[in-house]
XYZ file of C-alpha atoms in Angstrom:
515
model
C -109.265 107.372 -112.860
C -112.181 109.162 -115.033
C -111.948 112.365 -116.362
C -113.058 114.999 -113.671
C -116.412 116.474 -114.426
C -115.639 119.601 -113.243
C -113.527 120.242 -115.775
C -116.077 119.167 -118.444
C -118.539 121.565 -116.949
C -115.966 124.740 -116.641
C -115.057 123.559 -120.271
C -118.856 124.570 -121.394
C -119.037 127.927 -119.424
C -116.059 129.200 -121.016
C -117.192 130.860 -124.998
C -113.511 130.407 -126.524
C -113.445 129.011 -129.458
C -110.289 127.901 -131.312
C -109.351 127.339 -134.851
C -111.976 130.104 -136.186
C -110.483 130.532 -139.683
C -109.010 126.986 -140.075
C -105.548 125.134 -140.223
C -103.748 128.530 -141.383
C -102.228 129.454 -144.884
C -100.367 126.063 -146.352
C -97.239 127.679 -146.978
C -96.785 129.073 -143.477
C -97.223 125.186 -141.791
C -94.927 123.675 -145.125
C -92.540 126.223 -143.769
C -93.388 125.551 -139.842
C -93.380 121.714 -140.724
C -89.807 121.753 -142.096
C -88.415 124.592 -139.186
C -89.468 122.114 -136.197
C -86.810 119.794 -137.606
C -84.354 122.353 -136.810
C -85.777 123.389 -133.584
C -85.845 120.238 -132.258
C -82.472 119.489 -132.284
C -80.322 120.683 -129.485
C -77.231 121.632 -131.681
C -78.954 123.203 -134.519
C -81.503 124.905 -132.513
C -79.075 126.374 -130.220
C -76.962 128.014 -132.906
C -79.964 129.722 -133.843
C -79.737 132.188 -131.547
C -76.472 134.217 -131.094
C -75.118 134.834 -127.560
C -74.693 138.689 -128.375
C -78.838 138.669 -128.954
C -79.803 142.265 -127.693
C -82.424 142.875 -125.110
C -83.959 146.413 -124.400
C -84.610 147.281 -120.865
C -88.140 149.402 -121.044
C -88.871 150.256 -117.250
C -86.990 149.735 -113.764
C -89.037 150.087 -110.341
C -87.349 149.279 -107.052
C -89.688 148.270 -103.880
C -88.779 147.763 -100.516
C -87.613 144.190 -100.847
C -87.891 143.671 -104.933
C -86.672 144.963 -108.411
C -89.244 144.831 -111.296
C -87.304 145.534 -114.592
C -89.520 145.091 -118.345
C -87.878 144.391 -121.447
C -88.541 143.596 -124.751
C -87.224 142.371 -127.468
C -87.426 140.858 -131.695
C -88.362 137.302 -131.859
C -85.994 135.384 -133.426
C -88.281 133.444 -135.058
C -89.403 136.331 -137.031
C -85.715 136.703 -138.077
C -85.497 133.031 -139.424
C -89.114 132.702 -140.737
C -90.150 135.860 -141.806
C -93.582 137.134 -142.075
C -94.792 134.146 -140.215
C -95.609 135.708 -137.010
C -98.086 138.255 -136.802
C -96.998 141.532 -136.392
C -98.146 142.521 -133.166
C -96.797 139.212 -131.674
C -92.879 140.036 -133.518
C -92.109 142.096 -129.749
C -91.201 139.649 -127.106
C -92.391 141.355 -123.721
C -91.164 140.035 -120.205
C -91.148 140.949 -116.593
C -88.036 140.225 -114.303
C -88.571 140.272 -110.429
C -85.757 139.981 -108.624
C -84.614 140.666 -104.767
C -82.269 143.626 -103.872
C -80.196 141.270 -101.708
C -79.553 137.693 -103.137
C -78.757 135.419 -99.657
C -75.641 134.262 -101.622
C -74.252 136.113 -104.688
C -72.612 132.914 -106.055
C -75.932 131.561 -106.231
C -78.838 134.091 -108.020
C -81.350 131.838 -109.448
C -83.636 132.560 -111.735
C -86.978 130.829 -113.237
C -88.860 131.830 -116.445
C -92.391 131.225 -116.198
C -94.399 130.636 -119.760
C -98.203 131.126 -119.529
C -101.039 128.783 -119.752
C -103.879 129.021 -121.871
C -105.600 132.356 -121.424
C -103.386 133.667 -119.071
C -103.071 137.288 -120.596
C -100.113 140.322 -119.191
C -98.064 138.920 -116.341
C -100.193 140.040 -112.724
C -101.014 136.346 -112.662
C -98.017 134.629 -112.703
C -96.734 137.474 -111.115
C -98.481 137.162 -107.910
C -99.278 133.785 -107.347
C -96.372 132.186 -108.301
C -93.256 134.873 -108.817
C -93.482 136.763 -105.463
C -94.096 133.798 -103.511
C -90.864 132.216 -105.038
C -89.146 135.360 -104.144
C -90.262 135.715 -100.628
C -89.705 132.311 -99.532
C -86.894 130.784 -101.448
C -85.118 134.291 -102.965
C -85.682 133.326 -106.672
C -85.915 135.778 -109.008
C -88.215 135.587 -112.022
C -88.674 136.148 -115.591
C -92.500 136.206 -116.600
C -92.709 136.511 -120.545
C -96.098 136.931 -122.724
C -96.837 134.805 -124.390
C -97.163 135.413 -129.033
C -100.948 136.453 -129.698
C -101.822 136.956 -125.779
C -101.727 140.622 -123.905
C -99.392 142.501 -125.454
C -98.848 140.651 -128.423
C -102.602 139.727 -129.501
C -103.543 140.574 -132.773
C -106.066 143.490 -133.246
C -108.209 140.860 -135.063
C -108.175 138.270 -132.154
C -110.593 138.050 -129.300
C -109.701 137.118 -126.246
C -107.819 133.526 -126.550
C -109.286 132.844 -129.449
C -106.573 131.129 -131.879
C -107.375 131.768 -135.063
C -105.726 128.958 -137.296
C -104.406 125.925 -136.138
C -100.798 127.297 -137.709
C -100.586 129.743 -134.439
C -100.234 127.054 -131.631
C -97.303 126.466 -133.304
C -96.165 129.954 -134.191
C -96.441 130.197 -130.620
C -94.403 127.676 -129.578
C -91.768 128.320 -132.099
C -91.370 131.574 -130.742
C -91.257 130.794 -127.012
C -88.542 128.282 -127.801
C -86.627 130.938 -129.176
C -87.382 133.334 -126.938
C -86.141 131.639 -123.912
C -83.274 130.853 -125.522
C -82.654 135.072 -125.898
C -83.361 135.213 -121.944
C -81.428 132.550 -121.042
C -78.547 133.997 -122.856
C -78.979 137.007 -121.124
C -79.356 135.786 -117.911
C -76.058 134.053 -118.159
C -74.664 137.776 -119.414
C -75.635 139.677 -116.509
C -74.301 136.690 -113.616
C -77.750 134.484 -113.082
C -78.074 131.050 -111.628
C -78.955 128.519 -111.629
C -81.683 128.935 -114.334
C -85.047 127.494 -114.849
C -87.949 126.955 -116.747
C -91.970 126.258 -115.897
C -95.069 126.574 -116.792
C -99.088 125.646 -116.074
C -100.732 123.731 -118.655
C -100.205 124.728 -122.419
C -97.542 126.875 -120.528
C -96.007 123.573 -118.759
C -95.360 121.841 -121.965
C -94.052 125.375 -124.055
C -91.447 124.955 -121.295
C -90.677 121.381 -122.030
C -90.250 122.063 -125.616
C -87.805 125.022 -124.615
C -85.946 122.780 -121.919
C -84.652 120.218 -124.525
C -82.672 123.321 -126.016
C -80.383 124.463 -123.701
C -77.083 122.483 -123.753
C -76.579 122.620 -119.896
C -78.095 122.065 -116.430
C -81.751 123.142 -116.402
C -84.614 123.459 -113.956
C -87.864 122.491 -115.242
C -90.820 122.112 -113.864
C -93.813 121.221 -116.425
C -97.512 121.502 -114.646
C -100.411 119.860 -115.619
C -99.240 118.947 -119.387
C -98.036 115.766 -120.878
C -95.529 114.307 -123.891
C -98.062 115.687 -126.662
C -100.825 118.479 -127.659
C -102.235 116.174 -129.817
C -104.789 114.623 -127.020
C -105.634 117.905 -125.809
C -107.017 119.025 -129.041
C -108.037 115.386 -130.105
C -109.608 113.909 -127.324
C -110.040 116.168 -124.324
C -112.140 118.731 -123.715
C -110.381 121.456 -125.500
C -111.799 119.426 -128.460
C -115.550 120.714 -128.247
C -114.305 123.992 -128.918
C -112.911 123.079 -131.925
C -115.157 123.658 -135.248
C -114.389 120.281 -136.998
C -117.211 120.492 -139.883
C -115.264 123.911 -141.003
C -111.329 122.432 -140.863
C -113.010 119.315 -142.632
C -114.847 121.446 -145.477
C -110.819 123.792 -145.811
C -109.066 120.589 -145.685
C -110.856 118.720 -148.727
C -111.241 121.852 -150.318
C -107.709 122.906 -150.754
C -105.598 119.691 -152.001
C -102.236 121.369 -150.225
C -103.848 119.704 -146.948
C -104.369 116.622 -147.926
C -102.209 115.616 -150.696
C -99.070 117.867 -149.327
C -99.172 118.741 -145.775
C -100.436 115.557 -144.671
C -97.620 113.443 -145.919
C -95.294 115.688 -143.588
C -96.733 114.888 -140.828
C -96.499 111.587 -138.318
C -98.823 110.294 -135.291
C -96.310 109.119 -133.054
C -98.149 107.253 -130.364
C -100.634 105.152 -132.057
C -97.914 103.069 -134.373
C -95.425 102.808 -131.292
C -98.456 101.777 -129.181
C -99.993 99.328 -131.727
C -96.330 97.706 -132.174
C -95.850 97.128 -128.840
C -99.221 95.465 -128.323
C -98.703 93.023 -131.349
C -95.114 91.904 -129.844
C -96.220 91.255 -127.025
C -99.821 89.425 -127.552
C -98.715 87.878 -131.537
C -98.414 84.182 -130.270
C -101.501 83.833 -128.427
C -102.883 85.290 -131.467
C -101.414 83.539 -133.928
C -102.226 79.951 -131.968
C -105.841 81.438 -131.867
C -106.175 82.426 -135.449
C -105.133 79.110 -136.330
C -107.790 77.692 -134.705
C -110.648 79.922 -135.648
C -109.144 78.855 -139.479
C -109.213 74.904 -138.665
C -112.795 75.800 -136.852
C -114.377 77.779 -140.528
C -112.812 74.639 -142.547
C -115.242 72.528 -140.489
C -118.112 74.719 -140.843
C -117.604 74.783 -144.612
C -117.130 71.076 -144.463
C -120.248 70.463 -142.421
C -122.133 72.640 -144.673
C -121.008 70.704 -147.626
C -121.867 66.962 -146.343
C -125.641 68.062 -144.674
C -128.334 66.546 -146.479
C -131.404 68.824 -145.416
C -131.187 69.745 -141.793
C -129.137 67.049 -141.023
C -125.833 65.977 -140.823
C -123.282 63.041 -140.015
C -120.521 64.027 -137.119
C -119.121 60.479 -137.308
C -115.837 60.997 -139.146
C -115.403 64.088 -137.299
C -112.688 63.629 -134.441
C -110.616 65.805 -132.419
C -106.578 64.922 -132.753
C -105.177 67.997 -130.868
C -107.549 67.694 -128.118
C -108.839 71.246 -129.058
C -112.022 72.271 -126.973
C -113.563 73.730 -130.124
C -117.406 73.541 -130.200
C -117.113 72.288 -133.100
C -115.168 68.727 -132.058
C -117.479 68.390 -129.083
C -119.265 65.568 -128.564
C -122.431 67.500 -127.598
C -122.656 68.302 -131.070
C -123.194 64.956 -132.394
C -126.855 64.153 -134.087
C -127.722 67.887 -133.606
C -130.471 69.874 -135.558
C -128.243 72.949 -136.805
C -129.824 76.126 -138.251
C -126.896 76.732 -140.804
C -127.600 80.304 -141.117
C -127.754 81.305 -137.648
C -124.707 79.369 -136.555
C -122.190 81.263 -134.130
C -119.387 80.437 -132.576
C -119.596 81.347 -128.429
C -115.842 83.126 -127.336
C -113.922 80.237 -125.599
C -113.780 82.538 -122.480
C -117.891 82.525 -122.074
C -119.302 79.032 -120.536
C -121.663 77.244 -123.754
C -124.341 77.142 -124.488
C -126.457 73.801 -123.117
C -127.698 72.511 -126.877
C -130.836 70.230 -126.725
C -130.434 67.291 -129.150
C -133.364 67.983 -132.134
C -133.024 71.927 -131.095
C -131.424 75.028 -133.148
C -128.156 76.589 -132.076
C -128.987 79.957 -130.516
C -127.435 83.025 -131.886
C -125.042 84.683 -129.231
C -126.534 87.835 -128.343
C -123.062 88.667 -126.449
C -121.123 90.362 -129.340
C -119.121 87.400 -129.835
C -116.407 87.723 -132.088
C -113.611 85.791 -133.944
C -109.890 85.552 -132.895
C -108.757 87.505 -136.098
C -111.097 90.242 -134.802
C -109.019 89.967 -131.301
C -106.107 90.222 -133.166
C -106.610 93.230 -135.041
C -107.157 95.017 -132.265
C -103.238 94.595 -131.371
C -102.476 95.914 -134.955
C -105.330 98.805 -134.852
C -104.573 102.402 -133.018
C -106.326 102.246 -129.566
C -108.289 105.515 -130.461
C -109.963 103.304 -133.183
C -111.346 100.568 -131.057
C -112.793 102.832 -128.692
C -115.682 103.017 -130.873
C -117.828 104.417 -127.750
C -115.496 107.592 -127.186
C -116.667 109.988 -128.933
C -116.026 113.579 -129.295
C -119.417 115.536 -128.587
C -118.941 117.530 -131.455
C -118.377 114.636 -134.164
C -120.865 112.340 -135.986
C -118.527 109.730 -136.648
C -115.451 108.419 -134.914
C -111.662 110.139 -135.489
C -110.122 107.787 -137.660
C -113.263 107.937 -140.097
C -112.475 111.763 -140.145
C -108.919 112.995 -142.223
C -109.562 116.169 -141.152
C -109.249 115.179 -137.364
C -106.447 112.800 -137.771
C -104.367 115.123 -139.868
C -104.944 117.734 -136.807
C -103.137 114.892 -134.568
C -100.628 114.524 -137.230
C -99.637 118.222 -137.197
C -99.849 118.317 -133.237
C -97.517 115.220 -133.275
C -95.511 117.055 -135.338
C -94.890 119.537 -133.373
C -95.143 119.100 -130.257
C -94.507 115.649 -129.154
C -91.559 115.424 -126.948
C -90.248 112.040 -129.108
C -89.434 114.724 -131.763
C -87.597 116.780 -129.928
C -83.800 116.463 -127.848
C -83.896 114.977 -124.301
C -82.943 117.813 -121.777
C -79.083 118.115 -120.605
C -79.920 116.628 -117.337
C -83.763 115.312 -116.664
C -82.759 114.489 -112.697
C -83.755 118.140 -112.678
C -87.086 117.672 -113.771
C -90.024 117.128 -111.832
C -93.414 117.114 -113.434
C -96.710 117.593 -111.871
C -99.846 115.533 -113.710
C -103.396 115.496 -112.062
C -104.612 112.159 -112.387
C -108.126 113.337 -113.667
C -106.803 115.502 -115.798
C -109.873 116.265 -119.053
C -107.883 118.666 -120.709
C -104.878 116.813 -121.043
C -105.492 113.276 -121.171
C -102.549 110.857 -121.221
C -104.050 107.802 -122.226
C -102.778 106.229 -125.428
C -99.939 108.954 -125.262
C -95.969 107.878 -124.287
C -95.231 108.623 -120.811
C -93.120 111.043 -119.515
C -90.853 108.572 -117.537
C -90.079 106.241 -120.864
C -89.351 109.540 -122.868
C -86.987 111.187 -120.703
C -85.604 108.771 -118.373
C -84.609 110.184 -114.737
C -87.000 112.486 -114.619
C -89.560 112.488 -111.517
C -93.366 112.947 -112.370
C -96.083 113.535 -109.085
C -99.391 113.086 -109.653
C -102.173 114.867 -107.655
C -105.673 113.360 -107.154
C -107.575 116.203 -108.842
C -108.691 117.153 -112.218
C -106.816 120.325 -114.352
C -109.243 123.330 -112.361
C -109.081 121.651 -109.485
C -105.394 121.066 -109.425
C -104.428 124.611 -110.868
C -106.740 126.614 -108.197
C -105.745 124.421 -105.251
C -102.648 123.385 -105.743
C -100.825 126.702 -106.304
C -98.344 125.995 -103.386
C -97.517 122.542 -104.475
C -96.307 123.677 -107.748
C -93.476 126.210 -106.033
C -92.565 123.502 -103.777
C -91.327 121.588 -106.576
C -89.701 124.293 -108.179
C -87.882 124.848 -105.036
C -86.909 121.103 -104.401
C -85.481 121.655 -108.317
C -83.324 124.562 -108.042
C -82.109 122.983 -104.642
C -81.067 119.825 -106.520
C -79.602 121.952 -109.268
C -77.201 123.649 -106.518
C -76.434 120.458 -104.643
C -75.357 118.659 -108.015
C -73.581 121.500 -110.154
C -73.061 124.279 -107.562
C -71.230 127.102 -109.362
C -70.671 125.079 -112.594
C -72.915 125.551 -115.686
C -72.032 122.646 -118.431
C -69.919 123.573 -121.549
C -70.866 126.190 -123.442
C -72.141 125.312 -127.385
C -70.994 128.534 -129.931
C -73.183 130.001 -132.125
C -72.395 129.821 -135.551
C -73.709 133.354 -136.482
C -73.855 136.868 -134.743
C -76.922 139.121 -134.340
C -75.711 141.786 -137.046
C -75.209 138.777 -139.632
C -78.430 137.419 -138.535
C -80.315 141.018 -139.224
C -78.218 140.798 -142.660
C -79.800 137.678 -143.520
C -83.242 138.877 -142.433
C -82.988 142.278 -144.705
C -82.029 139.950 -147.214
C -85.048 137.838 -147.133
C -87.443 140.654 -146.593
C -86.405 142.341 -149.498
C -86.247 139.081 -151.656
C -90.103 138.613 -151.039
């Protein structure tokens, strides 16, 4: 289905802009670049973060039917990386909303909800998406803010404005992390089953936290795919994204391009193109042979015409072939060697006049090598009419663009990182017009983490996130119910860490004072 206009439109209303000051200081990604191979292993990742990690408890309110505790606590990713998060983002901040009476104190589940793009503090998720959760199914909720929104934005930073490229992936570093600490905790004070969702940007920070924890697992991504890299590539996102400025910083400074580039992979295009020349190589290959046989003619007929005309007589046809060039039409022809083209065999010919000039095909014919090439090429790079608005020339003409698909491969594609404990407990929820996260030319959901269940809604990504509020806690329901049906009381084995907080804060004084 096309891309839904009205997300175009509410795309150019909106005066964000991302990426103000550029990609981000080169040592910080090295550094990012060579922690996401860490991360994104289940084992390593989860030893990360000790079970013992403390959490403060700020502020405790009890309502008629509900609890709302705050809490707050380091980042570990400030403990492993330091001085790569900013400092007002090092403070994890989160909301948990939970009943007085659980219906069944065997069974207190609990759902942490990440937050989409621009979705500052926690009212939001609070209200449209926590409460109702507690009122009709009795789930408690975490809601935690997100690095460089609400209470963690940078003094600097307006509104949602990211600015380098480096912080989308500070961000998601952290909120890996992060729900890591909470899950640990939750497991500490008697909660579950446990769970994880998000809308958007915060729909695929959960899916990058999900592949983390080393047993059973609700999550529920909304409205995000296997990869970033479209969003900021190819959807809408992408127009507010100053490309001339990250192209100027990235030819500029030679730790972009002749460094950082090399650590980074698009994922999608190579698998994609791979698959396409398996699968289509020996209609090709027949084809290419024949467009060969076909220029040895030309060449040849070239070579024995005398003026404007030429001799067809030893000229025969021992394969049967239905080249134009073994046709019998052809015979005692008038040719105009320099406007000669060959018609594709799928278009009807041309009817040729004896004493007249071939006619030039005004059809964009082309040859069967060019066919075949486009098997071998990424599909981005034949799409030579998809532009983005804010580009002169097409993506894979631009380093500076591909290296930004690069890094969000990187990073954020789901092939890099562990497949969940159990992805029967995973249902995803895609609109099918989605602009802001497109899914074409991107690995599917279903091939990357088999078993899991992914709905699609006819509606673009505002439509779909304004109407369709109800539909998303429906399916977080349906996934905690699953989660109790399968597993009931029993929460997987339990992975040790291999370090405790005090040795971890050892290790981080350590560091800091080394710098």
């Amino acid at each position: 289905m096309p891309p839904s206009k009205l997300d175009s439109l509410y795309r150019r209303m909106l005066i964000t802009r991302f990426f103000e000051k550029g990609w981000g200081k080169p040592d910080n990604l090295r550094r990012v670049f060579q922690f996401r191979k860490i991360i994104s292993n289940r084992e390593s990742c989860f030893k990360l973060v000790p079970r013992d990690y403390p959490v403060e408890i700020t502020k405790k309110e009890i309502y008629a039917e509900s609890t709302l505790i705050e809490g707050k606590f380091i980042t570990p990713l400030e403990l492993h990386l330091p001085g790569v998060v900013p400092k007002a983002s090092r403070n994890a901040y989160f909301q948990l909303l939970i009943p007085n009476t659980w219906k069944n104190e065997q069974h207190k589940p609990i759902c942490i909800h990440l937050a989409g793009t621009g979705d500052h503090f926690f009212w939001r998720r609070r209200n449209f998406i926590a409460k109702p959760l507690l009122k009709d199914a009795n789930i408690g909720s975490i809601i935690l803010e997100n690095p460089f929104y609400g209470l963690r934005k940078p003094e600097d930073q307006k509104r949602s404005n990211l600015h380098n490229v480096s912080d989308i992936f500070v961000m998601g570093g952290c909120l890996i992390l992060e729900c890591l600490v909470l899950l640990h905790w939750c497991e500490r004070n008697g909660f579950g089953p446990l769970g994880v969702t998000g809308l958007s940007m915060g729909g695929h920070m959960a899916s990058l936290a999900a592949t983390n924890w080393p047993k059973p697992l609700v999550l529920v991504p909304c409205l995000s795919w296997s990869t970033a890299s479209a969003v900021f590539t190819t959807g809408v996102m992408s127009q507010s994204i100053n490309w001339d400025m990250l192209e100027m910083q990235y030819f500029s400074d030679g730790q972009y391009r002749e460094r950082l580039s090399k650590m980074v992979t698009v994922i999608d295009d190579a698998f994609e193109a791979g698959q396409r020349f398996i699968k289509n190589f020996n209609q090709s290959l027949h084809e290419l042979k024949e467009d060969i046989n076909d220029t040895r003619k030309i060449q040849e007929l070239n070579n024995d015409t005398v003026g404007n005309n030429y001799d067809t007589k030893n000229i025969s046809s021992k394969d049967g072939s239905n080249s134009i060039f073994l046709s019998k039409s052809l015979q005692n022809i008038k040719l105009d060697s320099g406007n000669l083209t060959l018609p594709l065999k799928e278009e009807p010919s041309t009817k040729i006049v004896p004493g007249s000039t071939v006619p030039v095909s005004t059809k964009g014919s082309s040859s069967t090598l060019t066919n075949l090439m486009k098997y071998i090429l990424p599909v981005a790079a034949q799409q030579k009419s998809d532009k983005i608005d804010i580009t002169k020339t097409n993506w894979w003409e631009r380093e500076a663009l591909q290296f930004m698909r690069g890094m969000m491969d990187e990073c954020t594609h789901l092939k890099n990182f562990s497949v969940p404990f159990d992805t029967s407990l995973i249902i995803a929820v895609c609109a099918k017009e989605d602009a802001y996260v497109p899914r074409e030319g991107c690995s599917s959901l279903e091939d990357i983490w088999p078993g899991a269940e992914v709905r699609y809604l006819d509606a673009g990504h505002v439509s779909a996130y304004v109407l369709h509020q109800k539909l998303f806690r429906s399916c977080i329901i349906e996934a905690f119910d699953r989660a109790k049906k399968i597993y009931g009381k029993d929460v997987g084995e339990d992975l040790k860490c291999a370090i405790t907080y005090q040795e971890l804060l050892n290790k981080y004084d350590k560091n800091i004072e080394s710098q």
